[in-house]
Amino acid sequence: FQKDGTLSELHLAFSREQQKKVYVQHLLAQNAKATWKLLDKEGVYVYVCGGTRMGQDVSEALQTICETEGGMNAGDAKDYIKNLAANGRYVQELWA
């Protein structure tokens, strides 16, 4: 998808495929400014598939981004993420 221009960037997180573990929530935090722009200005859709713990960690990372980059307090950030979900822009398929 990068070659045909569908994606301009691709960040991969592998927690078991390599010695240094890379997690989705860490990549989100490293790219907080760009993530916030995608969420707030670009109308991005976020799909999360994985274990329940990973889903919780990603939600927390997104809430932190709303706070740090969006200038929200914790309650507003949580509501913002809930609103994304209610509008189908934040979907999680999680399992235990």
mmCIF file of C-alpha atoms in Angstrom:
data_model
loop_
_atom_site.group_PDB
_atom_site.id
_atom_site.type_symbol
_atom_site.label_atom_id
_atom_site.label_comp_id
_atom_site.label_asym_id
_atom_site.label_seq_id
_atom_site.Cartn_x
_atom_site.Cartn_y
_atom_site.Cartn_z
ATOM 1 C CA PHE A 1 0.000 0.000 0.000
ATOM 2 C CA GLN A 2 2.939 2.313 0.446
ATOM 3 C CA LYS A 3 4.164 1.693 -3.100
ATOM 4 C CA ASP A 4 0.850 2.687 -4.683
ATOM 5 C CA GLY A 5 0.426 5.741 -2.427
ATOM 6 C CA THR A 6 -2.529 4.433 -0.419
ATOM 7 C CA LEU A 7 -0.416 4.793 2.737
ATOM 8 C CA SER A 8 2.140 7.510 3.284
ATOM 9 C CA GLU A 9 3.508 5.874 6.442
ATOM 10 C CA LEU A 10 3.409 2.418 7.969
ATOM 11 C CA HIS A 11 4.348 1.657 11.580
ATOM 12 C CA LEU A 12 4.565 -1.983 12.615
ATOM 13 C CA ALA A 13 4.466 -3.273 16.181
ATOM 14 C CA PHE A 14 5.745 -6.755 16.929
ATOM 15 C CA SER A 15 5.889 -7.921 20.512
ATOM 16 C CA ARG A 16 6.922 -11.501 19.785
ATOM 17 C CA GLU A 17 8.721 -11.470 16.446
ATOM 18 C CA GLN A 18 11.922 -9.824 17.641
ATOM 19 C CA GLN A 19 14.083 -9.413 20.702
ATOM 20 C CA LYS A 20 13.079 -5.784 21.341
ATOM 21 C CA LYS A 21 9.342 -5.709 21.971
ATOM 22 C CA VAL A 22 7.397 -2.983 20.179
ATOM 23 C CA TYR A 23 3.805 -2.327 21.223
ATOM 24 C CA VAL A 24 1.042 -0.401 19.443
ATOM 25 C CA GLN A 25 0.540 1.990 22.344
ATOM 26 C CA HIS A 26 4.237 2.910 22.287
ATOM 27 C CA LEU A 27 4.111 3.732 18.581
ATOM 28 C CA LEU A 28 1.017 5.852 19.157
ATOM 29 C CA ALA A 29 2.807 7.760 21.925
ATOM 30 C CA GLN A 30 5.900 8.245 19.745
ATOM 31 C CA ASN A 31 3.681 9.664 17.015
ATOM 32 C CA ALA A 32 1.309 11.578 19.300
ATOM 33 C CA LYS A 33 1.205 14.812 17.302
ATOM 34 C CA ALA A 34 0.494 13.032 14.004
ATOM 35 C CA THR A 35 -2.034 10.726 15.704
ATOM 36 C CA TRP A 36 -3.917 13.702 17.119
ATOM 37 C CA LYS A 37 -3.994 15.406 13.718
ATOM 38 C CA LEU A 38 -5.404 12.237 12.163
ATOM 39 C CA LEU A 39 -8.021 11.889 14.900
ATOM 40 C CA ASP A 40 -9.113 15.506 15.148
ATOM 41 C CA LYS A 41 -8.526 17.005 11.706
ATOM 42 C CA GLU A 42 -8.444 14.118 9.230
ATOM 43 C CA GLY A 43 -11.390 12.051 10.491
ATOM 44 C CA VAL A 44 -9.403 8.837 10.706
ATOM 45 C CA TYR A 45 -11.011 5.508 11.581
ATOM 46 C CA VAL A 46 -9.161 3.379 14.140
ATOM 47 C CA TYR A 47 -9.510 -0.410 14.215
ATOM 48 C CA VAL A 48 -7.892 -2.377 17.040
ATOM 49 C CA CYS A 49 -7.754 -6.171 17.041
ATOM 50 C CA GLY A 50 -6.012 -8.191 19.731
ATOM 51 C CA GLY A 51 -6.054 -9.116 23.367
ATOM 52 C CA THR A 52 -8.137 -7.242 25.899
ATOM 53 C CA ARG A 53 -5.063 -5.890 27.688
ATOM 54 C CA MET A 54 -3.652 -4.486 24.461
ATOM 55 C CA GLY A 55 -7.018 -2.878 23.721
ATOM 56 C CA GLN A 56 -7.027 -1.196 27.127
ATOM 57 C CA ASP A 57 -3.466 0.025 26.620
ATOM 58 C CA VAL A 58 -4.322 1.475 23.203
ATOM 59 C CA SER A 59 -7.394 3.243 24.627
ATOM 60 C CA GLU A 60 -5.266 4.734 27.399
ATOM 61 C CA ALA A 61 -2.647 5.862 24.868
ATOM 62 C CA LEU A 62 -5.309 7.554 22.742
ATOM 63 C CA GLN A 63 -6.779 9.263 25.793
ATOM 64 C CA THR A 64 -3.337 10.540 26.776
ATOM 65 C CA ILE A 65 -2.861 11.887 23.250
ATOM 66 C CA CYS A 66 -6.185 13.719 23.529
ATOM 67 C CA GLU A 67 -4.949 15.263 26.760
ATOM 68 C CA THR A 68 -1.423 16.188 25.685
ATOM 69 C CA GLU A 69 -2.009 17.125 22.057
ATOM 70 C CA GLY A 70 -5.674 18.128 22.218
ATOM 71 C CA GLY A 71 -5.456 20.058 25.489
ATOM 72 C CA MET A 72 -8.276 18.083 27.098
ATOM 73 C CA ASN A 73 -8.716 17.093 30.695
ATOM 74 C CA ALA A 74 -9.008 13.372 31.490
ATOM 75 C CA GLY A 75 -12.808 13.343 31.487
ATOM 76 C CA ASP A 76 -13.085 15.148 28.163
ATOM 77 C CA ALA A 77 -10.460 12.864 26.622
ATOM 78 C CA LYS A 78 -12.402 9.783 27.731
ATOM 79 C CA ASP A 79 -15.610 11.271 26.300
ATOM 80 C CA TYR A 80 -13.824 12.091 23.033
ATOM 81 C CA ILE A 81 -12.765 8.443 22.625
ATOM 82 C CA LYS A 82 -16.284 7.274 23.533
ATOM 83 C CA ASN A 83 -17.680 9.617 20.886
ATOM 84 C CA LEU A 84 -15.299 8.208 18.278
ATOM 85 C CA ALA A 85 -16.569 4.725 19.153
ATOM 86 C CA ALA A 86 -20.223 5.802 19.080
ATOM 87 C CA ASN A 87 -19.684 7.195 15.576
ATOM 88 C CA GLY A 88 -17.928 4.049 14.334
ATOM 89 C CA ARG A 89 -14.533 5.728 14.107
ATOM 90 C CA TYR A 90 -12.976 3.663 16.917
ATOM 91 C CA VAL A 91 -13.673 -0.053 16.763
ATOM 92 C CA GLN A 92 -12.111 -2.734 18.928
ATOM 93 C CA GLU A 93 -12.313 -6.494 18.349
ATOM 94 C CA LEU A 94 -10.727 -7.944 21.490
ATOM 95 C CA TRP A 95 -10.370 -11.347 23.078
ATOM 96 C CA ALA A 96 -9.049 -12.719 26.343
#
